[in-house]
Coordinates of N, CA and C in Angstrom, one line a residue:
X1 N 20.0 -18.4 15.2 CA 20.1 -18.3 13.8 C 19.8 -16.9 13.3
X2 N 21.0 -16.5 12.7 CA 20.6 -14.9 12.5 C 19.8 -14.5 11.5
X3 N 19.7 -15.6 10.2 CA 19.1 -15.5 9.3 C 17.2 -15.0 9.8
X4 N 16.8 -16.3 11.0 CA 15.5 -16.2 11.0 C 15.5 -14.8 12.1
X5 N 16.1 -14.0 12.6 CA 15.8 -13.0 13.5 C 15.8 -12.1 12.7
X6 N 16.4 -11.6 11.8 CA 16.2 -10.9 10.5 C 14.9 -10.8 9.8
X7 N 14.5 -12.1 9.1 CA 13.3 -11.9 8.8 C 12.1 -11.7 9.6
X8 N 12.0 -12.1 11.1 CA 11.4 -11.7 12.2 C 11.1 -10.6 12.4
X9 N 12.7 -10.0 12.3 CA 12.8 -8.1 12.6 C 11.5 -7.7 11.5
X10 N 11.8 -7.8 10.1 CA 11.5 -7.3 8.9 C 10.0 -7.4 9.2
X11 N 9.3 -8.4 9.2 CA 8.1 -8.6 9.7 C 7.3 -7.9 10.9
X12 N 8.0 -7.8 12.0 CA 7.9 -6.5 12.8 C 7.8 -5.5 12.4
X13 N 8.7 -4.7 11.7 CA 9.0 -3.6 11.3 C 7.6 -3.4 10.6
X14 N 7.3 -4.4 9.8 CA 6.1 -3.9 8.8 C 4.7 -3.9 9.5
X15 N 4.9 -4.9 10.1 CA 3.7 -5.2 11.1 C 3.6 -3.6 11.8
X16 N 4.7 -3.4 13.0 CA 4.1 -2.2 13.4 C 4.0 -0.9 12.3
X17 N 4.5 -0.9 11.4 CA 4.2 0.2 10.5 C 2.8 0.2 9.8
X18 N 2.0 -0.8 9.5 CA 1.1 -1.0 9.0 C -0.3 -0.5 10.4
X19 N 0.1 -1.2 11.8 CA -0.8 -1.2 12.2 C -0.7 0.7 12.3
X20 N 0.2 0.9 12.9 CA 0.6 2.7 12.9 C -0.9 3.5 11.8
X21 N -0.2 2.7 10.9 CA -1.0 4.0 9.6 C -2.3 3.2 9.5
X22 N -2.7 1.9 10.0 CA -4.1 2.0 10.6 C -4.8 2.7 10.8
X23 N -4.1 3.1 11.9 CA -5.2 3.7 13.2 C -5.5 5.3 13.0
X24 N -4.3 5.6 12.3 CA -4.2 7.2 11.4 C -5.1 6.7 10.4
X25 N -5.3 6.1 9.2 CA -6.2 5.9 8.2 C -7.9 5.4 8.7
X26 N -8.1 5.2 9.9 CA -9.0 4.9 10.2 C -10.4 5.9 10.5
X27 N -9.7 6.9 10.6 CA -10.7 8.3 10.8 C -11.2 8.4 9.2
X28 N -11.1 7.9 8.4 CA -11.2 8.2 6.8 C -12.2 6.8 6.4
X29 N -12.1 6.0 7.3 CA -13.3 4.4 7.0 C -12.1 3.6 5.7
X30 N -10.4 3.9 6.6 CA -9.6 3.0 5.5 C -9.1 2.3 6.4
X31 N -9.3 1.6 7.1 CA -8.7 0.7 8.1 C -8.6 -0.6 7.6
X32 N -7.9 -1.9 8.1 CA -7.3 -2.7 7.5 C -6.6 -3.1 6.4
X33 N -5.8 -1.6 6.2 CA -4.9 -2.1 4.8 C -5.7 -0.8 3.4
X34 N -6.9 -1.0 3.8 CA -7.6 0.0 2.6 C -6.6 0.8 2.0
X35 N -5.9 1.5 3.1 CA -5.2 2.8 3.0 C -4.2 2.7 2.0
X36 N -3.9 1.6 2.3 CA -2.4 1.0 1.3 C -2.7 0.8 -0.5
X37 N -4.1 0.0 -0.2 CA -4.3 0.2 -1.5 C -4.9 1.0 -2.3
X38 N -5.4 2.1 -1.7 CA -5.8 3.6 -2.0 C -4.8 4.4 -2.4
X39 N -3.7 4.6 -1.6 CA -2.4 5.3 -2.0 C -1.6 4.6 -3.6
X40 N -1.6 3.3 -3.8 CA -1.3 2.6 -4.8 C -2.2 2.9 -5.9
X41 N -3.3 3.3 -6.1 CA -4.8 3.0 -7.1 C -4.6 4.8 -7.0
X42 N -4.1 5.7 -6.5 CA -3.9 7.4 -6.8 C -2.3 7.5 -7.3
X43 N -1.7 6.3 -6.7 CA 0.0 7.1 -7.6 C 0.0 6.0 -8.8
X44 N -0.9 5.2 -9.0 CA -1.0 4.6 -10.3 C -2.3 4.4 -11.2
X45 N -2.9 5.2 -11.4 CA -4.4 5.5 -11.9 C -4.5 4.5 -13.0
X46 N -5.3 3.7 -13.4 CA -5.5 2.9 -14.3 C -5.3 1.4 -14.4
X47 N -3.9 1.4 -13.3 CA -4.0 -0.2 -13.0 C -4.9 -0.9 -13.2
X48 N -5.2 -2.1 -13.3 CA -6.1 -3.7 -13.5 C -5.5 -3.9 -12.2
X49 N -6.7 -4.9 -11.4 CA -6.4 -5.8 -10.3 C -5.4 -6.1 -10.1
X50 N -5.2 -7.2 -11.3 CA -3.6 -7.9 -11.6 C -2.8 -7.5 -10.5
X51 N -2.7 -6.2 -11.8 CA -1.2 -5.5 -11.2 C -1.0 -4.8 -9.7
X52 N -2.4 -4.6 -9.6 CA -2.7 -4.2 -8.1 C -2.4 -5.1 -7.1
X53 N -3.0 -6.1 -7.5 CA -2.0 -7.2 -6.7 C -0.6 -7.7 -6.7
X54 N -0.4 -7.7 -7.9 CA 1.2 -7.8 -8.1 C 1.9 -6.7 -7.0
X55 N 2.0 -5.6 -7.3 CA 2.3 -4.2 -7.0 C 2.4 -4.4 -5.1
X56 N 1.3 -4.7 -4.2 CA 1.8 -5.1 -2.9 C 1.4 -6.2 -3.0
X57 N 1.1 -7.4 -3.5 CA 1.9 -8.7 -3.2 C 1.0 -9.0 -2.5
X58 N -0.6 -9.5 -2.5 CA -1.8 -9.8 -2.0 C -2.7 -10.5 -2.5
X59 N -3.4 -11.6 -2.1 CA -3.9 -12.5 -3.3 C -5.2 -11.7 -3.8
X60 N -6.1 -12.2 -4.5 CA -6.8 -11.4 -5.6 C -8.5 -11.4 -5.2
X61 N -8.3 -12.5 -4.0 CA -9.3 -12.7 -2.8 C -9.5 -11.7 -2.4
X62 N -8.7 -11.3 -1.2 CA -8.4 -11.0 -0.3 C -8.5 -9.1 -1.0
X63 N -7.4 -8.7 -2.3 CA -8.0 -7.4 -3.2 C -9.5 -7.5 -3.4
X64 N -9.9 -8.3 -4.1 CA -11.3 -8.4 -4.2 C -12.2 -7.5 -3.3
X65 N -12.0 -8.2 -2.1 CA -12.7 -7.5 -0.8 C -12.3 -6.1 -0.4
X66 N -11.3 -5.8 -0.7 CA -10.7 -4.5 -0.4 C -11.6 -3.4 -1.1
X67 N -11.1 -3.7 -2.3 CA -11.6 -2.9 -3.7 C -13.2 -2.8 -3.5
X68 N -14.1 -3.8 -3.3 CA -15.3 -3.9 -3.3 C -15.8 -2.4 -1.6
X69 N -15.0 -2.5 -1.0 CA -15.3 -1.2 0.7 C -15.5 -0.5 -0.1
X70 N -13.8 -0.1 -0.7 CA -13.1 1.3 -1.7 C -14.1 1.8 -1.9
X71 N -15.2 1.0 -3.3 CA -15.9 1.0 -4.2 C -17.2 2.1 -3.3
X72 N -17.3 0.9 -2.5 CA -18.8 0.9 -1.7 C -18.7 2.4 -1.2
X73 N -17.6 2.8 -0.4 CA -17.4 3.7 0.3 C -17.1 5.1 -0.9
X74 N -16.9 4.7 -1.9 CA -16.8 6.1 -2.9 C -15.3 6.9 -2.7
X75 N -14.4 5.6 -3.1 CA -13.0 6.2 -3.0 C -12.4 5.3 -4.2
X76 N -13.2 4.8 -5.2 CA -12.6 4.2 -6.5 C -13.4 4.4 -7.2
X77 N -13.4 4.0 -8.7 CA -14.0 3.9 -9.8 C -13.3 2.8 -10.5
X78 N -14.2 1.4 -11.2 CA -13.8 0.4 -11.7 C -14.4 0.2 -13.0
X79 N -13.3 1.0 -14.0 CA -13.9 1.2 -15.5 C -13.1 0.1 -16.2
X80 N -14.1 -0.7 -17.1 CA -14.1 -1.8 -17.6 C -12.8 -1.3 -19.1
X81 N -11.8 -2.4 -19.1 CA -10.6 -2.0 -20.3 C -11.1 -2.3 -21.2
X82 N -11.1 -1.1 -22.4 CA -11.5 -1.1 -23.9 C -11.1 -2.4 -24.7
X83 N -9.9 -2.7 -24.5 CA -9.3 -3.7 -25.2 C -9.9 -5.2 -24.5
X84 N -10.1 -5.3 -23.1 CA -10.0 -6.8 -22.5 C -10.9 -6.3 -21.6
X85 N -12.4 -6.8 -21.6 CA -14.0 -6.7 -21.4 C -13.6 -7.4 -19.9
X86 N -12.7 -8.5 -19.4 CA -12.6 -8.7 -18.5 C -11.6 -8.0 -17.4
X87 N -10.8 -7.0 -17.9 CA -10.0 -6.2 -16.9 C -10.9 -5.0 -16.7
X88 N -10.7 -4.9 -15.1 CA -11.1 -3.7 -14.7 C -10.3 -2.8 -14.0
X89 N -10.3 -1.5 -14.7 CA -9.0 -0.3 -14.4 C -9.8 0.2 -13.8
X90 N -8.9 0.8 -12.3 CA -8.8 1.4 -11.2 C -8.4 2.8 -11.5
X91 N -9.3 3.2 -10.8 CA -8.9 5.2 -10.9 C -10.0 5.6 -9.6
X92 N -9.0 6.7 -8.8 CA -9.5 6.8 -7.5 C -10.9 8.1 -8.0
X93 N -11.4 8.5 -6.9 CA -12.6 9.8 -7.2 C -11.7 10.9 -6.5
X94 N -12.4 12.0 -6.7 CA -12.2 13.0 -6.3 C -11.9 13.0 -4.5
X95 N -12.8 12.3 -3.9 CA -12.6 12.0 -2.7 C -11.3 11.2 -2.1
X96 N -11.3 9.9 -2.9 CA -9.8 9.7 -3.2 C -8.8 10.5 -3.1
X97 N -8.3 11.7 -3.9 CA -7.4 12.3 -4.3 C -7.7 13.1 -3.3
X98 N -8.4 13.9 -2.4 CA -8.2 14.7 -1.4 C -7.4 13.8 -0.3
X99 N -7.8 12.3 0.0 CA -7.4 11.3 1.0 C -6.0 11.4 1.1
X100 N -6.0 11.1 0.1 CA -4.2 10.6 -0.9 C -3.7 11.5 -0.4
X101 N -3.9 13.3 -0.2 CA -2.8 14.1 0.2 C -2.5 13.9 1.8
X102 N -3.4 13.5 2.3 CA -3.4 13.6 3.9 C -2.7 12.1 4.4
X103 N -2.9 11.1 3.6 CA -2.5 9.8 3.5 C -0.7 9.7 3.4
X104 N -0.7 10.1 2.2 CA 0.5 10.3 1.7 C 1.6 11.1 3.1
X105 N 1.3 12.4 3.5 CA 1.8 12.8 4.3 C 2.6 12.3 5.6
X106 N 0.9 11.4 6.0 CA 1.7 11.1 7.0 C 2.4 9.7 6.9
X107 N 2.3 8.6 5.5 CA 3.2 7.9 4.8 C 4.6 8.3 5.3
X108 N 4.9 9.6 4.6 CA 6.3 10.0 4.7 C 7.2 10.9 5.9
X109 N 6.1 11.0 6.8 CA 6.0 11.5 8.0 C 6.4 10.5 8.7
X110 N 5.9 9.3 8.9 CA 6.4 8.1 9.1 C 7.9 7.6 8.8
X111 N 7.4 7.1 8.1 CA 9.0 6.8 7.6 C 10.5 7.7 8.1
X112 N 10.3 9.2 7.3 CA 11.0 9.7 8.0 C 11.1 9.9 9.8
X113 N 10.1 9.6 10.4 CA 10.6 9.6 11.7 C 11.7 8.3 12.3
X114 N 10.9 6.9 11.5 CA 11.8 5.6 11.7 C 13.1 5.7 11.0
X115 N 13.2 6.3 9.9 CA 14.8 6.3 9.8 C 15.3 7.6 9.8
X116 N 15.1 8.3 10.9 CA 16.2 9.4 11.2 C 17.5 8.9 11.7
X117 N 17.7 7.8 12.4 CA 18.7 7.8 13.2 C 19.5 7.0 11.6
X118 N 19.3 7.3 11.0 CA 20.5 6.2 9.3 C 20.4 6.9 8.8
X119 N 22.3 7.0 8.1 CA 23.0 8.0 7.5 C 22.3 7.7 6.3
X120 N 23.0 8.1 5.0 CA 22.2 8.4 3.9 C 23.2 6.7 3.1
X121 N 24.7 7.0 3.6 CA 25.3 5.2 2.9 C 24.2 4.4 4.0
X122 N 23.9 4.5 5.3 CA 23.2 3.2 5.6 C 21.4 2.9 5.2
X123 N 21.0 4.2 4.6 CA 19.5 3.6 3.7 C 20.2 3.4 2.4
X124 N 21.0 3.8 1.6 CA 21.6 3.1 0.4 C 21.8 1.9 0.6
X125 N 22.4 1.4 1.3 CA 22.9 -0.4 1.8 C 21.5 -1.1 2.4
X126 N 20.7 -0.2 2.7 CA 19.6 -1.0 3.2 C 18.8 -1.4 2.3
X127 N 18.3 -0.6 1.3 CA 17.7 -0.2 0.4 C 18.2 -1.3 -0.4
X128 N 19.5 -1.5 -1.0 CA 20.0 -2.4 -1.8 C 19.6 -3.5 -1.3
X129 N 19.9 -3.9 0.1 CA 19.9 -4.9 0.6 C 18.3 -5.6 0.3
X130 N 17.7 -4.6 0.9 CA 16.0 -5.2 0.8 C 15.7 -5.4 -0.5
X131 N 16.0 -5.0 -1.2 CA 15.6 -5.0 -3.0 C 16.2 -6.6 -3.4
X132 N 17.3 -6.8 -2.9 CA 18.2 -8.1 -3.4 C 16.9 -9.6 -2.4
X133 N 17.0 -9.3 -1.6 CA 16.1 -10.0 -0.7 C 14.2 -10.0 -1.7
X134 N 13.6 -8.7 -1.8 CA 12.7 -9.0 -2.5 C 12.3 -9.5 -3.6
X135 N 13.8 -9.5 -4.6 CA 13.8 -9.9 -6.4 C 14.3 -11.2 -6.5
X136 N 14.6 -11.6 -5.0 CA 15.4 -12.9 -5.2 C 14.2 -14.2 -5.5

């Protein structure tokens, strides 16, 4: 069934990509995932949890505990929203934003190495593809 080998592949794909920028993020005390939501909380400063969760698709548990390292470790700031006493907006520290550049790097350092071998119509068509698959 080609359907389920597809989403198999996709799952792989992420799976080893994630562990990859583990083991790179881990010299920095961002290991399991941290990294991901560090990069998200610097290219979106102010976010609420919410949306942090919305944004990669993680329950609010599971952010909870993340956010709480972040915190501990002095790579966030959780300033309470003027308007709603119960939202708390995300903005990285200065330590953060040094991470983010070295983070980010090898983010795209990645990537670009996994799709070197695809033309520029076959990340177009992928790209569509994965987007139709995620909004569906």
């Amino acid at each position: 069934m080609i359907e389920l080998e597809v989403f198999r592949q996709m799952g792989s794909i992420s799976r080893r990509a994630t562990k990859e920028m583990n083991l790179a993020a881990s010299q920095y005390q961002l290991e399991n995932n941290l990294f991901l939501y560090l990069i998200r909380i610097v290219e979106h400063e102010g976010l609420t949890q919410s949306d942090l969760a919305e944004l990669i698709q993680v329950d609010k548990t599971t952010l909870s505990r993340a956010l709480k390292k972040l915190d501990d470790r002095g790579y966030i700031d959780k300033v309470t929203d003027a308007q709603n006493k119960n939202y708390k907006q995300l903005y990285p520290t200065q330590k953060a934003r040094g991470r983010y550049e070295v983070l980010a790097k090898l983010e795209r350092q990645y990537i670009k190495e996994r799709l070197a071998t695809l033309s520029g119509a076959e990340l177009a068509s992928l790209n569509k593809i994965l987007n139709k698959i995620l909004h569906s």
